[in-house]
């Protein structure tokens, strides 16, 4: 994909996420790796109205080169690229159900999203819970660096989901899958749920390597 195509794809997916109420207001931010750095959605931008020519372009060290200034949550994105050499894109949303899940006090911090369907295991993997830090804080970086080598997706406590993918589009798909799974988990929370067994999860993990 050329940089022009990638810029257009980021705007198209941004609009789609916004129109489906997955990134209300100016929340949520997107990034993608390019040959000589990164493209990132601008600070205070609405994902529904991104312009290809105004996306922030950064050098390989994350320094702003041109376009609008990047999202304040840039440290979160850069930590994924630093820890996962295969990372081609990062999607961070404040989508309702994954964010609601991130606010619950009784989650397993190592495995916050139960494997209720094979798709969350295949496309998202095991999701740890990252301790709360204020949005945009660089204090989130060591928490992400510690988890990202083994996990492509995380829930930020009381904040929302962040998902890395081998491509920008794969990151979007995984973020959508995480949101759908969070919805199922919350809808069935007071019911007698039968999650996939550890053996079935291991089988899927062996079949569908996320990296
Ligand atoms: Zn955020």
PDB file of C-alpha atoms and ligand atoms in Angstrom:
ATOM      1  CA  UNK A   1       0.000   0.000   0.000  1.00  0.00           C
ATOM      2  CA  UNK A   2       1.412   3.426  -0.931  1.00  0.00           C
ATOM      3  CA  UNK A   3       1.495   6.230   1.632  1.00  0.00           C
ATOM      4  CA  UNK A   4      -1.302   7.993  -0.277  1.00  0.00           C
ATOM      5  CA  UNK A   5      -3.465   4.863  -0.124  1.00  0.00           C
ATOM      6  CA  UNK A   6      -2.690   4.425   3.574  1.00  0.00           C
ATOM      7  CA  UNK A   7      -3.635   8.047   4.333  1.00  0.00           C
ATOM      8  CA  UNK A   8      -6.943   7.524   2.536  1.00  0.00           C
ATOM      9  CA  UNK A   9      -7.528   4.222   4.337  1.00  0.00           C
ATOM     10  CA  UNK A  10      -6.945   5.852   7.746  1.00  0.00           C
ATOM     11  CA  UNK A  11      -9.501   8.552   6.949  1.00  0.00           C
ATOM     12  CA  UNK A  12     -12.005   6.047   5.552  1.00  0.00           C
ATOM     13  CA  UNK A  13     -11.728   3.748   8.581  1.00  0.00           C
ATOM     14  CA  UNK A  14     -11.793   6.738  10.923  1.00  0.00           C
ATOM     15  CA  UNK A  15     -15.082   7.871   9.407  1.00  0.00           C
ATOM     16  CA  UNK A  16     -16.488   4.342   9.589  1.00  0.00           C
ATOM     17  CA  UNK A  17     -15.523   3.949  13.271  1.00  0.00           C
ATOM     18  CA  UNK A  18     -17.039   7.358  14.069  1.00  0.00           C
ATOM     19  CA  UNK A  19     -20.263   6.663  12.179  1.00  0.00           C
ATOM     20  CA  UNK A  20     -20.697   3.403  14.090  1.00  0.00           C
ATOM     21  CA  UNK A  21     -20.281   5.297  17.381  1.00  0.00           C
ATOM     22  CA  UNK A  22     -16.982   3.585  18.198  1.00  0.00           C
ATOM     23  CA  UNK A  23     -15.104   6.908  18.589  1.00  0.00           C
ATOM     24  CA  UNK A  24     -17.472   9.636  19.794  1.00  0.00           C
ATOM     25  CA  UNK A  25     -16.440  13.300  19.734  1.00  0.00           C
ATOM     26  CA  UNK A  26     -12.705  13.800  19.404  1.00  0.00           C
ATOM     27  CA  UNK A  27     -11.902  10.542  21.192  1.00  0.00           C
ATOM     28  CA  UNK A  28      -9.844   7.744  19.733  1.00  0.00           C
ATOM     29  CA  UNK A  29      -6.670   7.876  17.684  1.00  0.00           C
ATOM     30  CA  UNK A  30      -5.089   5.866  14.883  1.00  0.00           C
ATOM     31  CA  UNK A  31      -1.543   5.326  13.658  1.00  0.00           C
ATOM     32  CA  UNK A  32       0.253   3.369  10.959  1.00  0.00           C
ATOM     33  CA  UNK A  33       3.863   2.587  10.141  1.00  0.00           C
ATOM     34  CA  UNK A  34       5.232   3.899   6.827  1.00  0.00           C
ATOM     35  CA  UNK A  35       8.594   3.232   5.187  1.00  0.00           C
ATOM     36  CA  UNK A  36      10.338   6.151   6.905  1.00  0.00           C
ATOM     37  CA  UNK A  37       8.276   6.734  10.044  1.00  0.00           C
ATOM     38  CA  UNK A  38       4.634   6.912  11.061  1.00  0.00           C
ATOM     39  CA  UNK A  39       1.300   8.512  10.225  1.00  0.00           C
ATOM     40  CA  UNK A  40      -0.835   9.510  13.242  1.00  0.00           C
ATOM     41  CA  UNK A  41      -4.211  11.182  13.645  1.00  0.00           C
ATOM     42  CA  UNK A  42      -3.902  14.815  14.819  1.00  0.00           C
ATOM     43  CA  UNK A  43      -4.593  16.039  18.342  1.00  0.00           C
ATOM     44  CA  UNK A  44      -8.211  17.058  19.018  1.00  0.00           C
ATOM     45  CA  UNK A  45      -9.331  15.650  15.678  1.00  0.00           C
ATOM     46  CA  UNK A  46     -12.611  13.831  15.174  1.00  0.00           C
ATOM     47  CA  UNK A  47     -12.093  10.461  13.490  1.00  0.00           C
ATOM     48  CA  UNK A  48     -15.204  11.146  11.411  1.00  0.00           C
ATOM     49  CA  UNK A  49     -13.668  14.134   9.610  1.00  0.00           C
ATOM     50  CA  UNK A  50      -9.992  13.337   9.049  1.00  0.00           C
ATOM     51  CA  UNK A  51      -8.235  14.771   5.987  1.00  0.00           C
ATOM     52  CA  UNK A  52      -5.486  12.694   4.303  1.00  0.00           C
ATOM     53  CA  UNK A  53      -3.176  15.695   3.849  1.00  0.00           C
ATOM     54  CA  UNK A  54      -3.444  16.806   7.486  1.00  0.00           C
ATOM     55  CA  UNK A  55      -2.455  13.537   9.199  1.00  0.00           C
ATOM     56  CA  UNK A  56       0.658  13.969  11.346  1.00  0.00           C
ATOM     57  CA  UNK A  57       3.799  12.499   9.797  1.00  0.00           C
ATOM     58  CA  UNK A  58       6.524  11.447  12.232  1.00  0.00           C
ATOM     59  CA  UNK A  59      10.099  10.288  11.748  1.00  0.00           C
ATOM     60  CA  UNK A  60      11.165   6.798  12.955  1.00  0.00           C
ATOM     61  CA  UNK A  61      11.846   8.234  16.442  1.00  0.00           C
ATOM     62  CA  UNK A  62       8.353   9.741  16.689  1.00  0.00           C
ATOM     63  CA  UNK A  63       9.342  13.362  16.016  1.00  0.00           C
ATOM     64  CA  UNK A  64       6.728  15.468  14.231  1.00  0.00           C
ATOM     65  CA  UNK A  65       7.757  16.263  10.640  1.00  0.00           C
ATOM     66  CA  UNK A  66       4.654  17.718   8.974  1.00  0.00           C
ATOM     67  CA  UNK A  67       0.873  17.720   8.993  1.00  0.00           C
ATOM     68  CA  UNK A  68      -1.102  18.760  12.088  1.00  0.00           C
ATOM     69  CA  UNK A  69       0.399  18.100  15.567  1.00  0.00           C
ATOM     70  CA  UNK A  70      -0.101  14.456  16.599  1.00  0.00           C
ATOM     71  CA  UNK A  71      -2.490  13.065  19.196  1.00  0.00           C
ATOM     72  CA  UNK A  72      -1.558  13.567  22.838  1.00  0.00           C
ATOM     73  CA  UNK A  73      -1.774   9.796  23.213  1.00  0.00           C
ATOM     74  CA  UNK A  74       1.251   9.332  20.949  1.00  0.00           C
ATOM     75  CA  UNK A  75       3.394   7.711  23.728  1.00  0.00           C
ATOM     76  CA  UNK A  76       0.859   4.894  23.863  1.00  0.00           C
ATOM     77  CA  UNK A  77       1.222   4.232  20.132  1.00  0.00           C
ATOM     78  CA  UNK A  78       5.009   4.522  20.048  1.00  0.00           C
ATOM     79  CA  UNK A  79       5.361   2.009  22.880  1.00  0.00           C
ATOM     80  CA  UNK A  80       3.628  -0.627  20.731  1.00  0.00           C
ATOM     81  CA  UNK A  81       5.892   0.057  17.736  1.00  0.00           C
ATOM     82  CA  UNK A  82       8.963  -0.092  19.990  1.00  0.00           C
ATOM     83  CA  UNK A  83       7.960  -3.393  21.579  1.00  0.00           C
ATOM     84  CA  UNK A  84       6.525  -5.124  18.504  1.00  0.00           C
ATOM     85  CA  UNK A  85       8.738  -4.992  15.404  1.00  0.00           C
ATOM     86  CA  UNK A  86       5.904  -6.519  13.349  1.00  0.00           C
ATOM     87  CA  UNK A  87       3.453  -3.781  14.360  1.00  0.00           C
ATOM     88  CA  UNK A  88       2.040  -1.985  11.303  1.00  0.00           C
ATOM     89  CA  UNK A  89      -0.802  -0.075  12.938  1.00  0.00           C
ATOM     90  CA  UNK A  90      -2.324   0.855  16.310  1.00  0.00           C
ATOM     91  CA  UNK A  91      -5.969   1.693  17.040  1.00  0.00           C
ATOM     92  CA  UNK A  92      -7.066   3.257  20.333  1.00  0.00           C
ATOM     93  CA  UNK A  93     -10.776   3.832  20.926  1.00  0.00           C
ATOM     94  CA  UNK A  94     -13.093   4.851  23.741  1.00  0.00           C
ATOM     95  CA  UNK A  95     -15.686   2.416  22.405  1.00  0.00           C
ATOM     96  CA  UNK A  96     -18.518   1.843  24.866  1.00  0.00           C
ATOM     97  CA  UNK A  97     -18.359  -1.835  25.768  1.00  0.00           C
ATOM     98  CA  UNK A  98     -14.588  -2.302  25.925  1.00  0.00           C
ATOM     99  CA  UNK A  99     -14.381   0.894  27.978  1.00  0.00           C
ATOM    100  CA  UNK A 100     -17.161  -0.308  30.277  1.00  0.00           C
ATOM    101  CA  UNK A 101     -15.254  -3.558  30.758  1.00  0.00           C
ATOM    102  CA  UNK A 102     -12.084  -1.582  31.581  1.00  0.00           C
ATOM    103  CA  UNK A 103     -13.917   0.027  34.534  1.00  0.00           C
ATOM    104  CA  UNK A 104     -14.844  -3.231  36.304  1.00  0.00           C
ATOM    105  CA  UNK A 105     -13.011  -3.868  39.555  1.00  0.00           C
ATOM    106  CA  UNK A 106     -12.966  -7.665  39.413  1.00  0.00           C
ATOM    107  CA  UNK A 107     -11.149  -8.282  36.105  1.00  0.00           C
ATOM    108  CA  UNK A 108      -8.198 -10.643  35.899  1.00  0.00           C
ATOM    109  CA  UNK A 109      -5.391  -8.145  35.103  1.00  0.00           C
ATOM    110  CA  UNK A 110      -3.558 -10.777  33.059  1.00  0.00           C
ATOM    111  CA  UNK A 111      -6.622 -11.964  31.131  1.00  0.00           C
ATOM    112  CA  UNK A 112      -9.339  -9.313  31.247  1.00  0.00           C
ATOM    113  CA  UNK A 113     -11.505 -10.614  28.381  1.00  0.00           C
ATOM    114  CA  UNK A 114     -12.820 -14.174  28.779  1.00  0.00           C
ATOM    115  CA  UNK A 115     -12.503 -16.393  25.659  1.00  0.00           C
ATOM    116  CA  UNK A 116     -16.228 -16.571  24.968  1.00  0.00           C
ATOM    117  CA  UNK A 117     -15.819 -17.054  21.200  1.00  0.00           C
ATOM    118  CA  UNK A 118     -12.981 -18.384  19.024  1.00  0.00           C
ATOM    119  CA  UNK A 119     -12.742 -15.048  17.209  1.00  0.00           C
ATOM    120  CA  UNK A 120     -11.419 -13.091  20.152  1.00  0.00           C
ATOM    121  CA  UNK A 121      -8.726 -15.740  20.619  1.00  0.00           C
ATOM    122  CA  UNK A 122      -7.870 -15.741  16.877  1.00  0.00           C
ATOM    123  CA  UNK A 123      -7.932 -12.006  16.186  1.00  0.00           C
ATOM    124  CA  UNK A 124      -7.203 -10.353  19.519  1.00  0.00           C
ATOM    125  CA  UNK A 125      -5.518 -12.857  21.820  1.00  0.00           C
ATOM    126  CA  UNK A 126      -5.242 -12.605  25.575  1.00  0.00           C
ATOM    127  CA  UNK A 127      -5.922  -9.059  26.767  1.00  0.00           C
ATOM    128  CA  UNK A 128      -4.192  -7.723  29.892  1.00  0.00           C
ATOM    129  CA  UNK A 129      -5.426  -4.757  31.917  1.00  0.00           C
ATOM    130  CA  UNK A 130      -3.026  -1.794  32.083  1.00  0.00           C
ATOM    131  CA  UNK A 131      -3.056   0.221  35.365  1.00  0.00           C
ATOM    132  CA  UNK A 132      -4.682   3.637  35.120  1.00  0.00           C
ATOM    133  CA  UNK A 133      -2.565   6.604  34.007  1.00  0.00           C
ATOM    134  CA  UNK A 134      -4.050   9.884  32.834  1.00  0.00           C
ATOM    135  CA  UNK A 135      -4.713  10.142  29.066  1.00  0.00           C
ATOM    136  CA  UNK A 136      -1.626  11.275  27.184  1.00  0.00           C
ATOM    137  CA  UNK A 137       0.705  10.476  30.085  1.00  0.00           C
ATOM    138  CA  UNK A 138       4.069   8.942  29.236  1.00  0.00           C
ATOM    139  CA  UNK A 139       3.623   6.924  32.444  1.00  0.00           C
ATOM    140  CA  UNK A 140       1.695   4.404  30.367  1.00  0.00           C
ATOM    141  CA  UNK A 141       4.823   3.578  28.353  1.00  0.00           C
ATOM    142  CA  UNK A 142       6.553   1.139  30.757  1.00  0.00           C
ATOM    143  CA  UNK A 143       3.249  -0.669  31.302  1.00  0.00           C
ATOM    144  CA  UNK A 144       2.802  -1.146  27.545  1.00  0.00           C
ATOM    145  CA  UNK A 145       6.449  -2.056  26.939  1.00  0.00           C
ATOM    146  CA  UNK A 146       6.195  -4.769  29.583  1.00  0.00           C
ATOM    147  CA  UNK A 147       3.134  -6.356  27.988  1.00  0.00           C
ATOM    148  CA  UNK A 148       3.348  -5.629  24.252  1.00  0.00           C
ATOM    149  CA  UNK A 149       5.920  -8.304  23.329  1.00  0.00           C
ATOM    150  CA  UNK A 150       3.340 -10.945  24.309  1.00  0.00           C
ATOM    151  CA  UNK A 151       0.062  -9.053  23.798  1.00  0.00           C
ATOM    152  CA  UNK A 152      -1.289  -7.187  20.755  1.00  0.00           C
ATOM    153  CA  UNK A 153      -4.299  -5.782  22.625  1.00  0.00           C
ATOM    154  CA  UNK A 154      -4.783  -4.235  26.056  1.00  0.00           C
ATOM    155  CA  UNK A 155      -7.479  -2.550  28.087  1.00  0.00           C
ATOM    156  CA  UNK A 156      -6.389   0.705  29.693  1.00  0.00           C
ATOM    157  CA  UNK A 157      -8.089   0.843  33.112  1.00  0.00           C
ATOM    158  CA  UNK A 158     -11.077   3.228  33.175  1.00  0.00           C
ATOM    159  CA  UNK A 159     -10.111   4.511  29.717  1.00  0.00           C
ATOM    160  CA  UNK A 160     -10.537   2.081  26.817  1.00  0.00           C
ATOM    161  CA  UNK A 161      -9.022  -0.460  24.435  1.00  0.00           C
ATOM    162  CA  UNK A 162      -5.782  -0.202  22.447  1.00  0.00           C
ATOM    163  CA  UNK A 163      -4.957  -2.738  19.756  1.00  0.00           C
ATOM    164  CA  UNK A 164      -1.927  -3.318  17.537  1.00  0.00           C
ATOM    165  CA  UNK A 165      -1.952  -5.184  14.218  1.00  0.00           C
ATOM    166  CA  UNK A 166       0.530  -6.346  11.624  1.00  0.00           C
ATOM    167  CA  UNK A 167      -1.165  -3.803   9.347  1.00  0.00           C
ATOM    168  CA  UNK A 168      -3.346  -0.788  10.045  1.00  0.00           C
ATOM    169  CA  UNK A 169      -6.405  -2.635   8.740  1.00  0.00           C
ATOM    170  CA  UNK A 170      -5.684  -5.685  10.905  1.00  0.00           C
ATOM    171  CA  UNK A 171      -5.509  -3.394  13.934  1.00  0.00           C
ATOM    172  CA  UNK A 172      -8.954  -1.983  13.045  1.00  0.00           C
ATOM    173  CA  UNK A 173     -10.419  -5.481  12.639  1.00  0.00           C
ATOM    174  CA  UNK A 174      -8.963  -6.594  15.977  1.00  0.00           C
ATOM    175  CA  UNK A 175     -10.276  -3.459  17.732  1.00  0.00           C
ATOM    176  CA  UNK A 176     -13.742  -4.183  16.333  1.00  0.00           C
ATOM    177  CA  UNK A 177     -13.524  -7.805  17.471  1.00  0.00           C
ATOM    178  CA  UNK A 178     -12.460  -6.708  20.949  1.00  0.00           C
ATOM    179  CA  UNK A 179     -15.418  -4.323  21.156  1.00  0.00           C
ATOM    180  CA  UNK A 180     -17.864  -7.047  20.025  1.00  0.00           C
ATOM    181  CA  UNK A 181     -16.432  -9.487  22.555  1.00  0.00           C
ATOM    182  CA  UNK A 182     -16.640  -6.927  25.360  1.00  0.00           C
ATOM    183  CA  UNK A 183     -20.288  -6.447  24.409  1.00  0.00           C
ATOM    184  CA  UNK A 184     -20.973 -10.191  24.615  1.00  0.00           C
ATOM    185  CA  UNK A 185     -19.106 -10.475  27.918  1.00  0.00           C
ATOM    186  CA  UNK A 186     -21.148  -7.644  29.455  1.00  0.00           C
ATOM    187  CA  UNK A 187     -24.467  -8.847  27.996  1.00  0.00           C
ATOM    188  CA  UNK A 188     -23.913 -12.287  29.512  1.00  0.00           C
ATOM    189  CA  UNK A 189     -22.262 -11.183  32.743  1.00  0.00           C
ATOM    190  CA  UNK A 190     -25.086 -12.240  35.053  1.00  0.00           C
ATOM    191  CA  UNK A 191     -25.683 -15.449  33.108  1.00  0.00           C
ATOM    192  CA  UNK A 192     -24.119 -18.868  33.421  1.00  0.00           C
ATOM    193  CA  UNK A 193     -21.463 -18.528  30.698  1.00  0.00           C
ATOM    194  CA  UNK A 194     -19.509 -21.441  29.227  1.00  0.00           C
ATOM    195  CA  UNK A 195     -16.173 -19.993  28.003  1.00  0.00           C
ATOM    196  CA  UNK A 196     -13.918 -21.982  25.691  1.00  0.00           C
ATOM    197  CA  UNK A 197     -11.835 -24.495  27.621  1.00  0.00           C
ATOM    198  CA  UNK A 198      -8.101 -23.935  28.130  1.00  0.00           C
ATOM    199  CA  UNK A 199      -7.461 -26.784  25.670  1.00  0.00           C
ATOM    200  CA  UNK A 200      -9.614 -25.146  22.968  1.00  0.00           C
ATOM    201  CA  UNK A 201      -7.918 -21.789  23.536  1.00  0.00           C
ATOM    202  CA  UNK A 202      -4.487 -23.429  23.244  1.00  0.00           C
ATOM    203  CA  UNK A 203      -5.598 -25.135  20.023  1.00  0.00           C
ATOM    204  CA  UNK A 204      -6.625 -21.776  18.509  1.00  0.00           C
ATOM    205  CA  UNK A 205      -3.456 -20.059  19.735  1.00  0.00           C
ATOM    206  CA  UNK A 206      -1.385 -22.715  17.978  1.00  0.00           C
ATOM    207  CA  UNK A 207      -3.406 -22.393  14.758  1.00  0.00           C
ATOM    208  CA  UNK A 208      -3.614 -18.593  14.558  1.00  0.00           C
ATOM    209  CA  UNK A 209      -0.393 -16.913  15.534  1.00  0.00           C
ATOM    210  CA  UNK A 210      -1.116 -13.243  15.918  1.00  0.00           C
ATOM    211  CA  UNK A 211       2.367 -11.961  15.123  1.00  0.00           C
TER     212      UNK A 211
HETATM  213 ZN1  LIG B   1      -7.850   7.656  25.030  1.00  0.00          ZN
END
